[in-house]
Amino acid sequence: MPLIIEGIKSPIEGVDDASLAPVLEAIVAAAKLISNNVQNGALIERLDSEGVRNVHGELVHTLDTLGTNTFVEFFKDTQVVAGLVCEELETETFFNVEDISESYFCVLDPIDGTSNADIAITIGSIFGIFKGTNGDSTLDATQFLRPAKDFVAAGYVLYGSSTLLILATPMKVQEFTLDIAKMEFVCTRSSLSIPVECPYYSVNQGYEDFWEDNIKDVVHSIKKGRSLRYVGSLVSDFHRDLIRGGVYLYPGDVNNPEGKIRLLYEAAVMSYIAHYAGGSSTNGYTSIFDLQPKSIHQRTPIFVGNSNVIEQIESILRDNT
Ligand code: AFP
């Protein structure tokens, strides 16, 4: 049975469990508010270079704080979200629910790409949703330390020239566009699949001097016949690859062997969407869709998008070891 969600005009397919509705409604409500804030750009985004830093040592922007607070408030009100892991919060946050095993645990990057926010470049919110493990009513990190394949739904909201919601379930990946006049999301692509052609690759080529030789070999090989596109917001770069065909790469380098992208609330979500859109993902050696996280803020190298190219990348890395 398709699920009817307040704030989304079209029904959501691929979710059997109606108890997920309040979680999606919270995400939609938060997205609409954040979308308004993002539109205000520099009127709202006041970055103080001496300002507060998050658990990763990165400067916290006004939008990060607004985004985090907005999601926390909406999730708290659902009565079914029992816990949240958020990029901006050092430890897990737990909420009161009646039955933990019947509740949901969310992972979240409230504003991805905030360093682009004050220059009016597309940013986003990334989310993944786990169902409480049946019979397990513990409230600790183990509720979140699960591979992407365990998500019941995942997606992102993209705040660009229009506001889009991409929602992946095991049945399909759907795109919704925010109708500003009515402030409701309308389905604009009912079933997304990553195109077979792969015209683009997205990587920060500026780090080339710091890459190990095997990564240089990968990029050298896959760039042939492709255009480089790199925004510097994972949501934007991934979204282009999802719609137009491409691969996104953020490998490790000599200074940061695990790269920059967080496993739980960035890489795992993109790997889940890619998987159900007919693409794939790897950390170089193992599919990120199946990768077991060890800690909530863990980073991972990531290669995600067109399946043939991901296979090619894994094969180059295998041959180099
Ligand atoms: P910010 O949220 O600090 O802007 O980081 C965004 C991000 O994690 C991801 O969205 C980008 O793909 C990546 O960083 C860009 O990082 P580089 O600037 O190192 O290429």
mmCIF file of N, CA and C in Angstrom, residues 1 14 26 49 57 66 94 103 105 111 123-124 129 132 135 142-143 149 156 165 187 193 201-202 226 260 315:
data_model
loop_
_atom_site.group_PDB
_atom_site.id
_atom_site.type_symbol
_atom_site.label_atom_id
_atom_site.label_comp_id
_atom_site.label_asym_id
_atom_site.label_seq_id
_atom_site.Cartn_x
_atom_site.Cartn_y
_atom_site.Cartn_z
ATOM 1 N N MET A 1 0.840 -1.209 0.000
ATOM 2 C CA MET A 1 0.000 0.000 0.000
ATOM 3 C C MET A 1 0.874 1.259 0.000
ATOM 4 N N GLY A 14 6.798 1.623 -1.806
ATOM 5 C CA GLY A 14 7.920 0.795 -1.350
ATOM 6 C C GLY A 14 8.060 0.741 0.146
ATOM 7 N N ALA A 26 8.216 14.325 9.565
ATOM 8 C CA ALA A 26 9.159 15.194 10.289
ATOM 9 C C ALA A 26 10.248 15.684 9.339
ATOM 10 N N SER A 49 34.711 33.436 11.719
ATOM 11 C CA SER A 49 35.882 32.579 11.522
ATOM 12 C C SER A 49 36.518 32.165 12.846
ATOM 13 N N GLY A 57 36.077 19.314 14.356
ATOM 14 C CA GLY A 57 37.000 20.443 14.294
ATOM 15 C C GLY A 57 36.633 21.440 13.202
ATOM 16 N N LEU A 66 20.917 25.872 12.946
ATOM 17 C CA LEU A 66 19.473 25.938 12.662
ATOM 18 C C LEU A 66 18.964 24.594 12.152
ATOM 19 N N PHE A 94 18.869 10.608 22.225
ATOM 20 C CA PHE A 94 17.724 9.683 22.332
ATOM 21 C C PHE A 94 16.466 10.442 22.751
ATOM 22 N N SER A 103 10.343 1.347 17.140
ATOM 23 C CA SER A 103 10.609 2.740 16.787
ATOM 24 C C SER A 103 11.703 2.835 15.726
ATOM 25 N N PHE A 105 15.449 4.783 14.227
ATOM 26 C CA PHE A 105 16.716 5.428 14.565
ATOM 27 C C PHE A 105 17.230 6.106 13.298
ATOM 28 N N ILE A 111 22.965 19.783 7.354
ATOM 29 C CA ILE A 111 23.309 20.651 6.217
ATOM 30 C C ILE A 111 24.647 20.167 5.663
ATOM 31 N N ILE A 123 23.251 23.160 -1.508
ATOM 32 C CA ILE A 123 23.614 22.361 -0.336
ATOM 33 C C ILE A 123 22.457 21.400 -0.060
ATOM 34 N N GLY A 124 22.550 20.596 1.000
ATOM 35 C CA GLY A 124 21.473 19.627 1.216
ATOM 36 C C GLY A 124 21.403 19.090 2.633
ATOM 37 N N ILE A 129 17.222 6.015 7.641
ATOM 38 C CA ILE A 129 16.291 5.593 8.697
ATOM 39 C C ILE A 129 16.413 4.089 8.936
ATOM 40 N N GLY A 132 14.042 0.022 14.673
ATOM 41 C CA GLY A 132 14.590 -0.607 15.877
ATOM 42 C C GLY A 132 14.648 -2.118 15.676
ATOM 43 N N GLY A 135 12.904 -6.695 19.461
ATOM 44 C CA GLY A 135 13.277 -7.334 20.725
ATOM 45 C C GLY A 135 14.441 -6.654 21.417
ATOM 46 N N THR A 142 24.767 0.860 19.328
ATOM 47 C CA THR A 142 24.542 -0.349 18.503
ATOM 48 C C THR A 142 23.299 -0.211 17.616
ATOM 49 N N GLN A 143 22.348 0.613 18.041
ATOM 50 C CA GLN A 143 21.138 0.808 17.225
ATOM 51 C C GLN A 143 21.473 1.466 15.879
ATOM 52 N N LYS A 149 22.456 -1.420 4.045
ATOM 53 C CA LYS A 149 21.397 -2.317 3.561
ATOM 54 C C LYS A 149 20.276 -2.474 4.595
ATOM 55 N N TYR A 156 17.886 12.368 0.494
ATOM 56 C CA TYR A 156 18.414 13.700 0.787
ATOM 57 C C TYR A 156 17.458 14.761 0.265
ATOM 58 N N LEU A 165 13.393 16.602 -3.003
ATOM 59 C CA LEU A 165 13.522 15.520 -2.037
ATOM 60 C C LEU A 165 13.748 14.243 -2.833
ATOM 61 N N CYS A 187 5.649 14.707 -6.814
ATOM 62 C CA CYS A 187 6.533 13.739 -7.476
ATOM 63 C C CYS A 187 6.890 14.233 -8.885
ATOM 64 N N SER A 193 16.706 5.729 -12.165
ATOM 65 C CA SER A 193 17.807 4.773 -12.236
ATOM 66 C C SER A 193 19.006 5.474 -12.867
ATOM 67 N N TYR A 201 32.719 12.404 -14.141
ATOM 68 C CA TYR A 201 33.319 11.935 -12.888
ATOM 69 C C TYR A 201 33.509 13.155 -11.997
ATOM 70 N N SER A 202 33.345 12.961 -10.692
ATOM 71 C CA SER A 202 33.408 14.077 -9.741
ATOM 72 C C SER A 202 34.425 13.745 -8.669
ATOM 73 N N ARG A 226 35.618 11.371 -20.235
ATOM 74 C CA ARG A 226 34.575 11.917 -19.333
ATOM 75 C C ARG A 226 34.915 13.343 -18.939
ATOM 76 N N LYS A 260 37.311 12.078 3.755
ATOM 77 C CA LYS A 260 36.578 13.076 4.540
ATOM 78 C C LYS A 260 35.131 12.668 4.804
ATOM 79 N N SER A 315 38.581 -3.183 -9.633
ATOM 80 C CA SER A 315 39.528 -4.067 -10.311
ATOM 81 C C SER A 315 40.930 -3.430 -10.361
#
